[in-house]
mmCIF file of C-alpha atoms and ligand atoms in Angstrom:
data_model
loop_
_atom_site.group_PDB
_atom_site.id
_atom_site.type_symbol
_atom_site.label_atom_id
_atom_site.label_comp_id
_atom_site.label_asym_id
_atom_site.label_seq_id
_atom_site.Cartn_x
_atom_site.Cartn_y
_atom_site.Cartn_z
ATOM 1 C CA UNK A 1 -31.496 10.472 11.146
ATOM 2 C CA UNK A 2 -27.665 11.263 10.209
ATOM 3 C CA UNK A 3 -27.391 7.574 9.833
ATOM 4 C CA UNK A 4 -30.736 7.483 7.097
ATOM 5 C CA UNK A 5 -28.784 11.093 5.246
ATOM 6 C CA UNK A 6 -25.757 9.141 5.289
ATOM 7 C CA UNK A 7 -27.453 5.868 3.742
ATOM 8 C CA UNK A 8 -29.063 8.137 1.124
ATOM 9 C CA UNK A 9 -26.518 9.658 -0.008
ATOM 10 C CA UNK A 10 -24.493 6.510 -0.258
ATOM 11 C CA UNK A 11 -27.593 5.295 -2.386
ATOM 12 C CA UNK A 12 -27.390 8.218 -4.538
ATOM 13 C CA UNK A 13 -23.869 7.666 -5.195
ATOM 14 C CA UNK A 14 -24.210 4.503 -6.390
ATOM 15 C CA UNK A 15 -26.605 5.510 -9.280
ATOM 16 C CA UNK A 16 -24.989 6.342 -12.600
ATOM 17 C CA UNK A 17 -26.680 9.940 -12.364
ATOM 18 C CA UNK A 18 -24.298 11.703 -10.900
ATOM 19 C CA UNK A 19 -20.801 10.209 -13.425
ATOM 20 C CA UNK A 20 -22.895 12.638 -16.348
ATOM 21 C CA UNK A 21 -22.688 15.646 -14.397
ATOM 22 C CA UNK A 22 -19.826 17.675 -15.383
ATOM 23 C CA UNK A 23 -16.524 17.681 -12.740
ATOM 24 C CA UNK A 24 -14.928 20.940 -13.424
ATOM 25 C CA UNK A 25 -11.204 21.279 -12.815
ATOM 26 C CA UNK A 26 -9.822 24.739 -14.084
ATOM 27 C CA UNK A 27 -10.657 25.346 -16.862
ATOM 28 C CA UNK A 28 -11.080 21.701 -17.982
ATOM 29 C CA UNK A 29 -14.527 19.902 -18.118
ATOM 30 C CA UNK A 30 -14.688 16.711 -17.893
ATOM 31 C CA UNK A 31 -18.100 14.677 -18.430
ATOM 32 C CA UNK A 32 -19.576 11.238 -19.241
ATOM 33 C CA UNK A 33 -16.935 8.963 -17.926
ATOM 34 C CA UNK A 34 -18.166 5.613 -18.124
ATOM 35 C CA UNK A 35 -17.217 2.345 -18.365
ATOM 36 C CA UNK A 36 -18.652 -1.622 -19.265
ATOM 37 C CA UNK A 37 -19.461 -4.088 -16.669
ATOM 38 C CA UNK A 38 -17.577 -7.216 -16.329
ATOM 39 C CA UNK A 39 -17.926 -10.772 -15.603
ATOM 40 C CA UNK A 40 -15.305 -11.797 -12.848
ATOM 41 C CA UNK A 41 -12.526 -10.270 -12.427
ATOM 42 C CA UNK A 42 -10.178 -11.870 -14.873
ATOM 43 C CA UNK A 43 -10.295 -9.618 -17.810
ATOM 44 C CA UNK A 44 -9.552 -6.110 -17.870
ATOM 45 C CA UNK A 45 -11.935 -3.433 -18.618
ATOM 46 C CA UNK A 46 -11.972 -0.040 -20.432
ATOM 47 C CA UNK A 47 -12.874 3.635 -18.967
ATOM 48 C CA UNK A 48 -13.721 6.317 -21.329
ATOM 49 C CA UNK A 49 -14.163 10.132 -20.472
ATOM 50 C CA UNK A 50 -15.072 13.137 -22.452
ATOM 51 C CA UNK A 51 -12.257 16.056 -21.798
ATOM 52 C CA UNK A 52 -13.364 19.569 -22.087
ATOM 53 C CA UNK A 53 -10.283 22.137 -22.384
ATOM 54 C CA UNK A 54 -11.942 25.714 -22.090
ATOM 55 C CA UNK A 55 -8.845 27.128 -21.074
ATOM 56 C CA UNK A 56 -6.266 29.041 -23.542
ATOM 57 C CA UNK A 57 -3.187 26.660 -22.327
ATOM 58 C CA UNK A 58 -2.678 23.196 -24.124
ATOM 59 C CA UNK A 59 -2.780 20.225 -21.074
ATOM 60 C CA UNK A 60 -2.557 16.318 -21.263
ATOM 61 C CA UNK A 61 -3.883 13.676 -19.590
ATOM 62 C CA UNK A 62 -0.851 11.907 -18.018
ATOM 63 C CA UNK A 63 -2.304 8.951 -15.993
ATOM 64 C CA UNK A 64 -5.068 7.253 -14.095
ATOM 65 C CA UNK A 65 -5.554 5.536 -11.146
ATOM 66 C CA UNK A 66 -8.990 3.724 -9.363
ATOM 67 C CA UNK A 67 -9.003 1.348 -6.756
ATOM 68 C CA UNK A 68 -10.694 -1.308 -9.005
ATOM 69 C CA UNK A 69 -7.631 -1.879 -10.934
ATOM 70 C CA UNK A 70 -3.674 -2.499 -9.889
ATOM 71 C CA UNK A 71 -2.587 -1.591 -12.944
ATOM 72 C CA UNK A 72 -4.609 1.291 -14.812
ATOM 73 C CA UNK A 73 -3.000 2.452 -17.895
ATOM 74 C CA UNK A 74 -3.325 4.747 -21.391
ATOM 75 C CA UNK A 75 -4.003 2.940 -24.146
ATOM 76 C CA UNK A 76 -4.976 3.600 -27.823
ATOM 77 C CA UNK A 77 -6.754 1.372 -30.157
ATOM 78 C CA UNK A 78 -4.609 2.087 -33.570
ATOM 79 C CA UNK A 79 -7.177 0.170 -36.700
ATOM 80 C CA UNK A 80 -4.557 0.301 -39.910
ATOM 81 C CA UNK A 81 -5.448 -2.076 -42.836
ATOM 82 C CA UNK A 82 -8.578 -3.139 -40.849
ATOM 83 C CA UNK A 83 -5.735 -4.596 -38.028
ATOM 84 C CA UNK A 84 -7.077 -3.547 -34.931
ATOM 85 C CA UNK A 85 -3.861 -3.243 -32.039
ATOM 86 C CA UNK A 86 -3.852 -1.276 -28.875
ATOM 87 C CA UNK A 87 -0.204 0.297 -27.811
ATOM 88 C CA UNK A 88 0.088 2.183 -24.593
ATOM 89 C CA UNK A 89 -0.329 5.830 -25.041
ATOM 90 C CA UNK A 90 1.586 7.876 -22.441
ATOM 91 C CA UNK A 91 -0.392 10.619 -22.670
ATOM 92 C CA UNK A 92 -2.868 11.811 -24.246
ATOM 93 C CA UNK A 93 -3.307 15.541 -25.861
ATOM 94 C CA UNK A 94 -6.135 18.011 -24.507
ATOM 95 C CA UNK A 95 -5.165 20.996 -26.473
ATOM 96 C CA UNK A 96 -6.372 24.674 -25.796
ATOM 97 C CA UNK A 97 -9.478 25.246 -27.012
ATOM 98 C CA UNK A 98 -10.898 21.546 -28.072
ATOM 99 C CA UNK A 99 -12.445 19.016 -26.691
ATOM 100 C CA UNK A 100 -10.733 15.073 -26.395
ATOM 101 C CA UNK A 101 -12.744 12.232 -26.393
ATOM 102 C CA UNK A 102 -11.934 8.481 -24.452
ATOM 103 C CA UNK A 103 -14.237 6.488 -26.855
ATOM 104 C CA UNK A 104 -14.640 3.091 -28.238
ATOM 105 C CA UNK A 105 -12.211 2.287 -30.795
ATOM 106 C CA UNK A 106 -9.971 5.161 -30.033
ATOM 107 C CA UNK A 107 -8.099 6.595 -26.434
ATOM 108 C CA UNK A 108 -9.079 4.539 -23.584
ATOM 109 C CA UNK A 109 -8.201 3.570 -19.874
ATOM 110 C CA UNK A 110 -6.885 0.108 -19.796
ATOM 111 C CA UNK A 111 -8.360 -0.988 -16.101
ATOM 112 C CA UNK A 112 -6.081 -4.570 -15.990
ATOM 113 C CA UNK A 113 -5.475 -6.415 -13.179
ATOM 114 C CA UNK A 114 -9.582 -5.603 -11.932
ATOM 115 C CA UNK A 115 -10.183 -5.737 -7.783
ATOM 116 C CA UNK A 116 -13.143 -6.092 -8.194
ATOM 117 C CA UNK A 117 -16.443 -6.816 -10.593
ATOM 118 C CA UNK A 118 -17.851 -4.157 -12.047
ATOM 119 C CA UNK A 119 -21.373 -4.153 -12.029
ATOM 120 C CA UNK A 120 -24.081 -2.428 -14.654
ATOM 121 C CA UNK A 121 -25.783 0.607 -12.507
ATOM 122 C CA UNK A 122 -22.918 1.196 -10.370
ATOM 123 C CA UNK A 123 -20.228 3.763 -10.015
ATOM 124 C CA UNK A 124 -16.462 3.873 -9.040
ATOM 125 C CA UNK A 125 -14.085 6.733 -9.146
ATOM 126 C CA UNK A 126 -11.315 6.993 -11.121
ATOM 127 C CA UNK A 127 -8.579 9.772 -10.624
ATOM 128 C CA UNK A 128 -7.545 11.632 -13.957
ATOM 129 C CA UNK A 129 -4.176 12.883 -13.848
ATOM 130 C CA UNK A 130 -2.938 15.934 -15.776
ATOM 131 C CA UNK A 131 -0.167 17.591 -16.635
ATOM 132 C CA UNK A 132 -0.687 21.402 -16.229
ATOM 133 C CA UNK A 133 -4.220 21.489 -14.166
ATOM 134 C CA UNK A 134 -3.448 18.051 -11.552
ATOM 135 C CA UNK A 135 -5.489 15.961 -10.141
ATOM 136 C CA UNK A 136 -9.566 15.311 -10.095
ATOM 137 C CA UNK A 137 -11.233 12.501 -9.192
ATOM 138 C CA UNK A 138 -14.619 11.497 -11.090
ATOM 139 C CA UNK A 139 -17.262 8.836 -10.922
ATOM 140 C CA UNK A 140 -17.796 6.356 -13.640
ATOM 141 C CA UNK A 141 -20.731 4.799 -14.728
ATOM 142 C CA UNK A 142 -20.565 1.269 -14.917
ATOM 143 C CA UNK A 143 -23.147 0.176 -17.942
ATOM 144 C CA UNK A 144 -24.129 -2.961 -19.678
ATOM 145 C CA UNK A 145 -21.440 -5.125 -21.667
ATOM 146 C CA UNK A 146 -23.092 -3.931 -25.090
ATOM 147 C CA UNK A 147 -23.088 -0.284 -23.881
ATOM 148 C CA UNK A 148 -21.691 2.105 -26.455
ATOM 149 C CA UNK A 149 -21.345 5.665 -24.307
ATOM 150 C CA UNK A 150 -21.775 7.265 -21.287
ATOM 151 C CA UNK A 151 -25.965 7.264 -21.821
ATOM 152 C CA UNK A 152 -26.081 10.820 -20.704
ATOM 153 C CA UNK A 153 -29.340 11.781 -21.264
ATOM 154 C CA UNK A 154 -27.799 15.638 -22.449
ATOM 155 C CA UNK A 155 -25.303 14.495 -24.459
ATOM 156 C CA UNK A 156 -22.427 17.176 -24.044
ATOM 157 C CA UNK A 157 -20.063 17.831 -26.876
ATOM 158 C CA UNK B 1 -19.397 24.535 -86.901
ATOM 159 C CA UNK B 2 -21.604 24.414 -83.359
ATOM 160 C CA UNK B 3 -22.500 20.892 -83.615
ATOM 161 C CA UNK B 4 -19.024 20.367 -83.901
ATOM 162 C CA UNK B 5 -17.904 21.629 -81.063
ATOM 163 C CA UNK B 6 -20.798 19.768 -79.500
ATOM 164 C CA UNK B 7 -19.925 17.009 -80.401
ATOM 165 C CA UNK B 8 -16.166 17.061 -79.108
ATOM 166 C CA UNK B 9 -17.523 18.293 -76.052
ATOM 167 C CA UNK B 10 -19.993 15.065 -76.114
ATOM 168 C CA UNK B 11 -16.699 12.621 -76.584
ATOM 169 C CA UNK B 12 -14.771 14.346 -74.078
ATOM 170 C CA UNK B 13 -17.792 13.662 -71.601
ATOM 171 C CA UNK B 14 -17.787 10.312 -72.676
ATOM 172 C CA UNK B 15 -14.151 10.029 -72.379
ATOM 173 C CA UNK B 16 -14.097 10.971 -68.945
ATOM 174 C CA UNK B 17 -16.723 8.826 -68.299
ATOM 175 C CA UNK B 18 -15.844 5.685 -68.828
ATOM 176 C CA UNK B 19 -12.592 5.320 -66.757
ATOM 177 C CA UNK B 20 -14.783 7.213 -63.730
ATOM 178 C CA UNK B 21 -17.214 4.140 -64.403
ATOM 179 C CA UNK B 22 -15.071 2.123 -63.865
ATOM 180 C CA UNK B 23 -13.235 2.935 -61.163
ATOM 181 C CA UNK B 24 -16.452 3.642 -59.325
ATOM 182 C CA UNK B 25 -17.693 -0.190 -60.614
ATOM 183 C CA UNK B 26 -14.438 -1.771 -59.451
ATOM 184 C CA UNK B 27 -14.503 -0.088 -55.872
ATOM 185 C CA UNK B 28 -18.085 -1.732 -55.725
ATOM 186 C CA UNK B 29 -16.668 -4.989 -56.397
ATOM 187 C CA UNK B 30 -14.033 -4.598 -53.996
ATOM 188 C CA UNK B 31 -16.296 -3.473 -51.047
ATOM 189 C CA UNK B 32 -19.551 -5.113 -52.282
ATOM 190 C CA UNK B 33 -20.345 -7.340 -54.914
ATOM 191 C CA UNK B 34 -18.519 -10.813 -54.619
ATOM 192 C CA UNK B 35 -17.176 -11.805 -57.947
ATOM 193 C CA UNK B 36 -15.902 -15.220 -59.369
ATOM 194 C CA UNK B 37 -12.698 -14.587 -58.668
ATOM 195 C CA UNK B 38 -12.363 -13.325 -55.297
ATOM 196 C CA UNK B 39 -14.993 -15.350 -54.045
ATOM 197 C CA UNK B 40 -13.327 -18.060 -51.813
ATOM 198 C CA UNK B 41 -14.651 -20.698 -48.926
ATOM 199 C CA UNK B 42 -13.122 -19.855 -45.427
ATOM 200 C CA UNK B 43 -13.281 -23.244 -43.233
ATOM 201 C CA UNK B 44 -12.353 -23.881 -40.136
ATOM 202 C CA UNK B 45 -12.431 -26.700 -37.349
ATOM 203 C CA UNK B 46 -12.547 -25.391 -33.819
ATOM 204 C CA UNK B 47 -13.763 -26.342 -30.342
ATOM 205 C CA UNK B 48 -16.888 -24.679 -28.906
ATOM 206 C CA UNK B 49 -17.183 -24.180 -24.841
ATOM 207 C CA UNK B 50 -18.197 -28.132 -25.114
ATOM 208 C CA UNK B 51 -15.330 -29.248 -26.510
ATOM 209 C CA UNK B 52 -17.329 -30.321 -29.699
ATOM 210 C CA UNK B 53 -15.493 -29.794 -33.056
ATOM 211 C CA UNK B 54 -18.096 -27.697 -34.866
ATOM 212 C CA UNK B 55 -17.514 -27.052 -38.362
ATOM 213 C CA UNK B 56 -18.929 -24.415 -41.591
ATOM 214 C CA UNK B 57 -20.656 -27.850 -42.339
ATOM 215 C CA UNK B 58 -22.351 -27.838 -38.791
ATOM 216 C CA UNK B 59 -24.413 -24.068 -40.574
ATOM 217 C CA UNK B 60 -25.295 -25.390 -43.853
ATOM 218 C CA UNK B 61 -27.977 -23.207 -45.271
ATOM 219 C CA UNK B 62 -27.339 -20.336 -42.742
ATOM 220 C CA UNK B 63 -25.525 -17.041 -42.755
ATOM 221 C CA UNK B 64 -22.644 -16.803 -40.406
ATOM 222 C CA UNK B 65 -21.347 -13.712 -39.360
ATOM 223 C CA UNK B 66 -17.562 -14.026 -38.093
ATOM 224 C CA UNK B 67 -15.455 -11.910 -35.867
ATOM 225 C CA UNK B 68 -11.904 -13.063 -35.181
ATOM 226 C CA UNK B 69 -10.920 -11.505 -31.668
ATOM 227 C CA UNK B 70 -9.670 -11.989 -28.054
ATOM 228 C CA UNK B 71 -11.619 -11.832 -24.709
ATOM 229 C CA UNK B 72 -8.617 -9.910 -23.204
ATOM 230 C CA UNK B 73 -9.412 -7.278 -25.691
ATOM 231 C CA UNK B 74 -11.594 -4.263 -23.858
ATOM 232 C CA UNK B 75 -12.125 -1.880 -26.437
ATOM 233 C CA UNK B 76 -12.772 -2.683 -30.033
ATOM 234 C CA UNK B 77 -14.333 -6.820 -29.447
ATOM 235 C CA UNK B 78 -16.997 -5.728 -27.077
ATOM 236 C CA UNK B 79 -17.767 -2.409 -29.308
ATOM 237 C CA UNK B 80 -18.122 -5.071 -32.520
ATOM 238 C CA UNK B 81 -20.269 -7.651 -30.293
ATOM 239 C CA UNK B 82 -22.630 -5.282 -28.858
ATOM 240 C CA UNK B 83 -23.316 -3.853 -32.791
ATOM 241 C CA UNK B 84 -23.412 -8.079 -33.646
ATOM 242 C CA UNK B 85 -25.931 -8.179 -30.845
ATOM 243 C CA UNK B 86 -27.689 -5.205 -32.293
ATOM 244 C CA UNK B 87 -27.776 -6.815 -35.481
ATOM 245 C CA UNK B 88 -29.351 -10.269 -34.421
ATOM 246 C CA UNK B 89 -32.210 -8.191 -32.246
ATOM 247 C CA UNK B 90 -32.917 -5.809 -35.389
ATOM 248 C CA UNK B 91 -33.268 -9.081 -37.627
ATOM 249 C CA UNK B 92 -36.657 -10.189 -35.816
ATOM 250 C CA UNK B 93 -37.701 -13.901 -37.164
ATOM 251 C CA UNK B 94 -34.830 -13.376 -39.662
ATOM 252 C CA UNK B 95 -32.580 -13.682 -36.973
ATOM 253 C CA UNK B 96 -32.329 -17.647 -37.177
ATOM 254 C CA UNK B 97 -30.542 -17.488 -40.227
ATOM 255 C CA UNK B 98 -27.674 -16.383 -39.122
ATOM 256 C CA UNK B 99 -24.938 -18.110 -37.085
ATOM 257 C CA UNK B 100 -22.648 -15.350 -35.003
ATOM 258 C CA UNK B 101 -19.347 -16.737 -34.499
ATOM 259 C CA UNK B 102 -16.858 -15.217 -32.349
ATOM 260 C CA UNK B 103 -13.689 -16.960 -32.788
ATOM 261 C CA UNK B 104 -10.737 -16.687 -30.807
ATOM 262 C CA UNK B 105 -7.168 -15.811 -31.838
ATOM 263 C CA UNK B 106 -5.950 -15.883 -28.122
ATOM 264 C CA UNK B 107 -7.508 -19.493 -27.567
ATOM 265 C CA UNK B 108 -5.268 -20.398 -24.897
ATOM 266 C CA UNK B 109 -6.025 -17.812 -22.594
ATOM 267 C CA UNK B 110 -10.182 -17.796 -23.497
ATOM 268 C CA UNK B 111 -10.346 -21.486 -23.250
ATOM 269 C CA UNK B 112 -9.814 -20.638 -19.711
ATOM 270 C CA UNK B 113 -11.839 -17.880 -19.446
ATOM 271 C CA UNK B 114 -15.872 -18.991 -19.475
ATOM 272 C CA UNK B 115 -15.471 -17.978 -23.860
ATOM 273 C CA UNK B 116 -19.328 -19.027 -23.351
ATOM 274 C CA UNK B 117 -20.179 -16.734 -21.000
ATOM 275 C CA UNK B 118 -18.625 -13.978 -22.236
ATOM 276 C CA UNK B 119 -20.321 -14.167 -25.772
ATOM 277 C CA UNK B 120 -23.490 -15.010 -24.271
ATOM 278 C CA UNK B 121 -23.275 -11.766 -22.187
ATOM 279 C CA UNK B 122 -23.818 -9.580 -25.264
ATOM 280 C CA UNK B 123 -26.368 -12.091 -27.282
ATOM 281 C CA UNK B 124 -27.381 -16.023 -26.235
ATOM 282 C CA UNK B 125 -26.702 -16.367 -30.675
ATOM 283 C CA UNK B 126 -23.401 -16.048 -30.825
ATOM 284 C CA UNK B 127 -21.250 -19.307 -30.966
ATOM 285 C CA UNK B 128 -17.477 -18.617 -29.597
ATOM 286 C CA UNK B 129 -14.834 -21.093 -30.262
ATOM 287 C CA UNK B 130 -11.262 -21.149 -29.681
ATOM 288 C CA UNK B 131 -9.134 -24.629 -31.197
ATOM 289 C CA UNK B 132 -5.680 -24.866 -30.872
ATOM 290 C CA UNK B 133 -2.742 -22.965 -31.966
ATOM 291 C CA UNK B 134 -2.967 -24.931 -35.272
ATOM 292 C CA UNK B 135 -6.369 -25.022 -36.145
ATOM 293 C CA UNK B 136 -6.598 -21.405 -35.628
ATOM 294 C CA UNK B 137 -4.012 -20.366 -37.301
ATOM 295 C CA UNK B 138 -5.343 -22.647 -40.568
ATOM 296 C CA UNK B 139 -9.167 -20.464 -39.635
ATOM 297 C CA UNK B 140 -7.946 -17.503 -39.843
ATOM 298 C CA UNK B 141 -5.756 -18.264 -43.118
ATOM 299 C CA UNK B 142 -8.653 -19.626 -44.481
ATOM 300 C CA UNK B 143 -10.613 -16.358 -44.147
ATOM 301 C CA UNK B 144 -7.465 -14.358 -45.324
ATOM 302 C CA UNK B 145 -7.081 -12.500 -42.135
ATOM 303 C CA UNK B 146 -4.387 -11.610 -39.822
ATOM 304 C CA UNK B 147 -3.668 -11.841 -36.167
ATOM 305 C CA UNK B 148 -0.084 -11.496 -34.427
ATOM 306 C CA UNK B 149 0.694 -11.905 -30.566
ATOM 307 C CA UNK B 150 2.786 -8.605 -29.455
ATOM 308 C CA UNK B 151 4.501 -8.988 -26.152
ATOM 309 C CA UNK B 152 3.817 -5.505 -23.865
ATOM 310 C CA UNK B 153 4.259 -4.655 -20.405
ATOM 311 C CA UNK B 154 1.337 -2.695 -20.749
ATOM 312 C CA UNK B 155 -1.276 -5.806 -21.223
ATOM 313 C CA UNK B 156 -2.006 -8.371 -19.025
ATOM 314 C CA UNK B 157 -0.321 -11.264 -18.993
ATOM 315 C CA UNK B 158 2.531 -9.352 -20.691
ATOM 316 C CA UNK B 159 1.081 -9.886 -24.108
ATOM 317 C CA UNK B 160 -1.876 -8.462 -26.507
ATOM 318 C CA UNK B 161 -3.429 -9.430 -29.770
ATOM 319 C CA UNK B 162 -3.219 -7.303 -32.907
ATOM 320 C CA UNK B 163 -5.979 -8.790 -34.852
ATOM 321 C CA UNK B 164 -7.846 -7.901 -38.504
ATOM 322 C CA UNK B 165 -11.261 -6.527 -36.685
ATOM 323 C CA UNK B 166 -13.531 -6.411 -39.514
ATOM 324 C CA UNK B 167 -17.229 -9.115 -39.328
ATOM 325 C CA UNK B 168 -16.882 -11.480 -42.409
ATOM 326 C CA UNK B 169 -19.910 -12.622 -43.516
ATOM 327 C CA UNK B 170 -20.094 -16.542 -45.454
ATOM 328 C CA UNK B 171 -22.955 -17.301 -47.924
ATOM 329 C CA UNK B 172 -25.155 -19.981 -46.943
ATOM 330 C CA UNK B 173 -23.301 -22.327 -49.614
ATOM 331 C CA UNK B 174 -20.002 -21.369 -47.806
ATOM 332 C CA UNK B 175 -19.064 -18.597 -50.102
ATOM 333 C CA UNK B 176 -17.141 -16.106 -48.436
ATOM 334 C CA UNK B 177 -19.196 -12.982 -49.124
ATOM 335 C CA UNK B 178 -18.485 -9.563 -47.891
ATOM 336 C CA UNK B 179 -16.773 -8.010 -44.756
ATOM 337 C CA UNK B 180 -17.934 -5.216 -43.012
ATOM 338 C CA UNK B 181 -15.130 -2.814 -41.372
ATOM 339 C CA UNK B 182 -14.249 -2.189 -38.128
ATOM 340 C CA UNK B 183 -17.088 0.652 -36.972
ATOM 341 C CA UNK B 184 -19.794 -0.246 -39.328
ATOM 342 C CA UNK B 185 -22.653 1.173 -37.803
ATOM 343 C CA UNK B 186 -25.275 -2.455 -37.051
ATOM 344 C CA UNK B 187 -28.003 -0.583 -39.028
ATOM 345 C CA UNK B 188 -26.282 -0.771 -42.420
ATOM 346 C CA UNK B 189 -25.254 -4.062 -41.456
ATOM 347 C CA UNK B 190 -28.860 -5.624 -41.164
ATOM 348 C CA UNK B 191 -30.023 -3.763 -43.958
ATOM 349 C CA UNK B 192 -27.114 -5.643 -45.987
ATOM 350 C CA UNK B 193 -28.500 -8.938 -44.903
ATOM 351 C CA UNK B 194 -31.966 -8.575 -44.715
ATOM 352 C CA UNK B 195 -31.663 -7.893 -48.774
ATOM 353 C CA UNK B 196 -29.954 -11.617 -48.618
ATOM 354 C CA UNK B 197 -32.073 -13.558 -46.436
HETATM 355 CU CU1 CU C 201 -6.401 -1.275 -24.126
#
């Protein structure tokens, strides 16, 4: 019977339900992390978050780190004159009062060096590192190649 | 004494006018319309996943819809190939007009990478090919656009790809005819070519 509750909730975990609930840590929100699914292992993927600050004191997201990638980093795709490039961000602002976005074609998690394929309909977590409030650790959706957000059915802004 | 005054006011109107006209009719040109003189033919000669040299010759009659990018690229050549995808699947029986072409400016490194499998992944249309250093450098200054290999500890392979991200879209006769900027939403992009096809 604990073995079936176990199983279950193992199952649950696994769909991408629970990466739109909202992790709250102080007085940040953070919501609709997601990411793409990949083929092999040999290219790196991208993790994207939505950062809530409710809180009266500016913060900033100073690092990741998952177990599906050995070398998880900032980045932040820069388009100028229609050149796209993507330089490593150290960190990235969550001021007071606002709320910061990891999106396509803007601030994202660079997941290089992948351990492993990341398949559409599961979840891994990923552990967002900040400044002023610390550590949380969230799950991510993993959706299709062609995905374009988290697919939240609430969409929280 | 009225209808004077009317009638200054009348110039100054058209006055102001004209120059507005035109600036608004150029900035059409520029972003729209193609026009004798900016109107150029992009060719290239580049190896598909079979190693066949495929050609703008090889898509006579058709539309083809170019992206220049980089498998190694997470971000902004998936978010353009799922809208490319978008656009093929909104284009119904139209969609055999147009030839998607995802073109490599890291051809090295995709060459060894399954390019086919990656491009099929978002549609089973689009056509990636990646020559050599040469030919794609000669592609790419065919179709005017940039691309420049920036050495980072922060990428894989200790390098990434700045690259022009915009889709390029060639006339069936091989007339270069528009380009469509990085974020342009898929819908506005099939309405622009189902007007053409
Ligand atoms: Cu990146």
């Amino acid at each position: 019977m604990k073995y079936l509750l176990t199983a279950l909730l193992l199952s649950l975990s696994a769909t991408p339900l629970l990466a739109c609930e909202t992790v709250q840590l102080g007085s940040l929100e953070i919501s609709e992390a997601w990411s793409r699914a990949s083929i092999g292992m040999a290219r790196p993927g991208a993790f994207y978050v939505t950062i809530r600050n409710t809180g009266a004191t500016d913060d900033a997201l100073a690092g990741i780190a998952t177990p599906v990638s050995g070398k998880p980093m900032l980045h932040e795709t820069v388009v100028k004159d229609g050149v796209a490039s993507m330089p490593h961000a150290p960190a990235i602002p969550v001021p007071a009062d606002s709320t910061v976005q990891l999106e396509p074609g803007g601030y994202h998690g660079m997941l290089m060096g992948l351990t492993q394929v990341l398949k559409e309909g599961e979840t891994f977590p990923v552990t967002l590192t900040f400044r002023e409030a610390g550590d949380v650790t969230v799950p991510v959706a993993i959706r299709g190649m062609g995905a374009k957000d988290a697919g939240c059915v609430d969409k929280k802004d | 004494m009225r209808l004077k005054v009317l009638q200054k006011m009348l110039w100054a109107a058209v006055a102001l006018a004209i120059p507005a006209y035109g600036a608004l009719h150029l900035l059409d040109e520029r972003a729209e319309t193609p026009v004798a003189e900016v109107s150029f033919r992009p060719t290239f000669s580049l190896l598909d996943a079979e190693g066949r040299v495929r050609m703008p010759s090889d898509f006579a009659g058709k539309h083809l819809l170019v992206f220049f990018g980089f498998t190694n690229c997470p971000d902004v050549c998936p978010t353009t190939l799922a809208e490319v995808a978008q656009v093929m699947e909104g284009l119904g029986d139209d969609a055999g007009k147009v030839q998607p072409l995802f073109i490599s400016i890291d051809p090295t490194r995709d060459r060894g990478l399954e390019l086919a499998e990656y491009t099929a992944a978002f549609h089973p249309s689009i056509l990636g090919l990646a020559g050599d250093e040469a030919q794609t450098r000669a592609a790419a200054g065919s179709f005017r656009i940039f691309y420049e290999r920036e050495d980072s500890s922060g990428a894989p392979d200790g390098y990434t790809m700045a690259h022009s991200a915009s889709l390029y879209l060639i006339g069936p006769d091989g007339n270069w005819l528009r380009q469509f900027s990085y974020g342009t939403p898929a819908s506005e992009i099939m309405n622009d070519l189902k007007q053409r096809l």
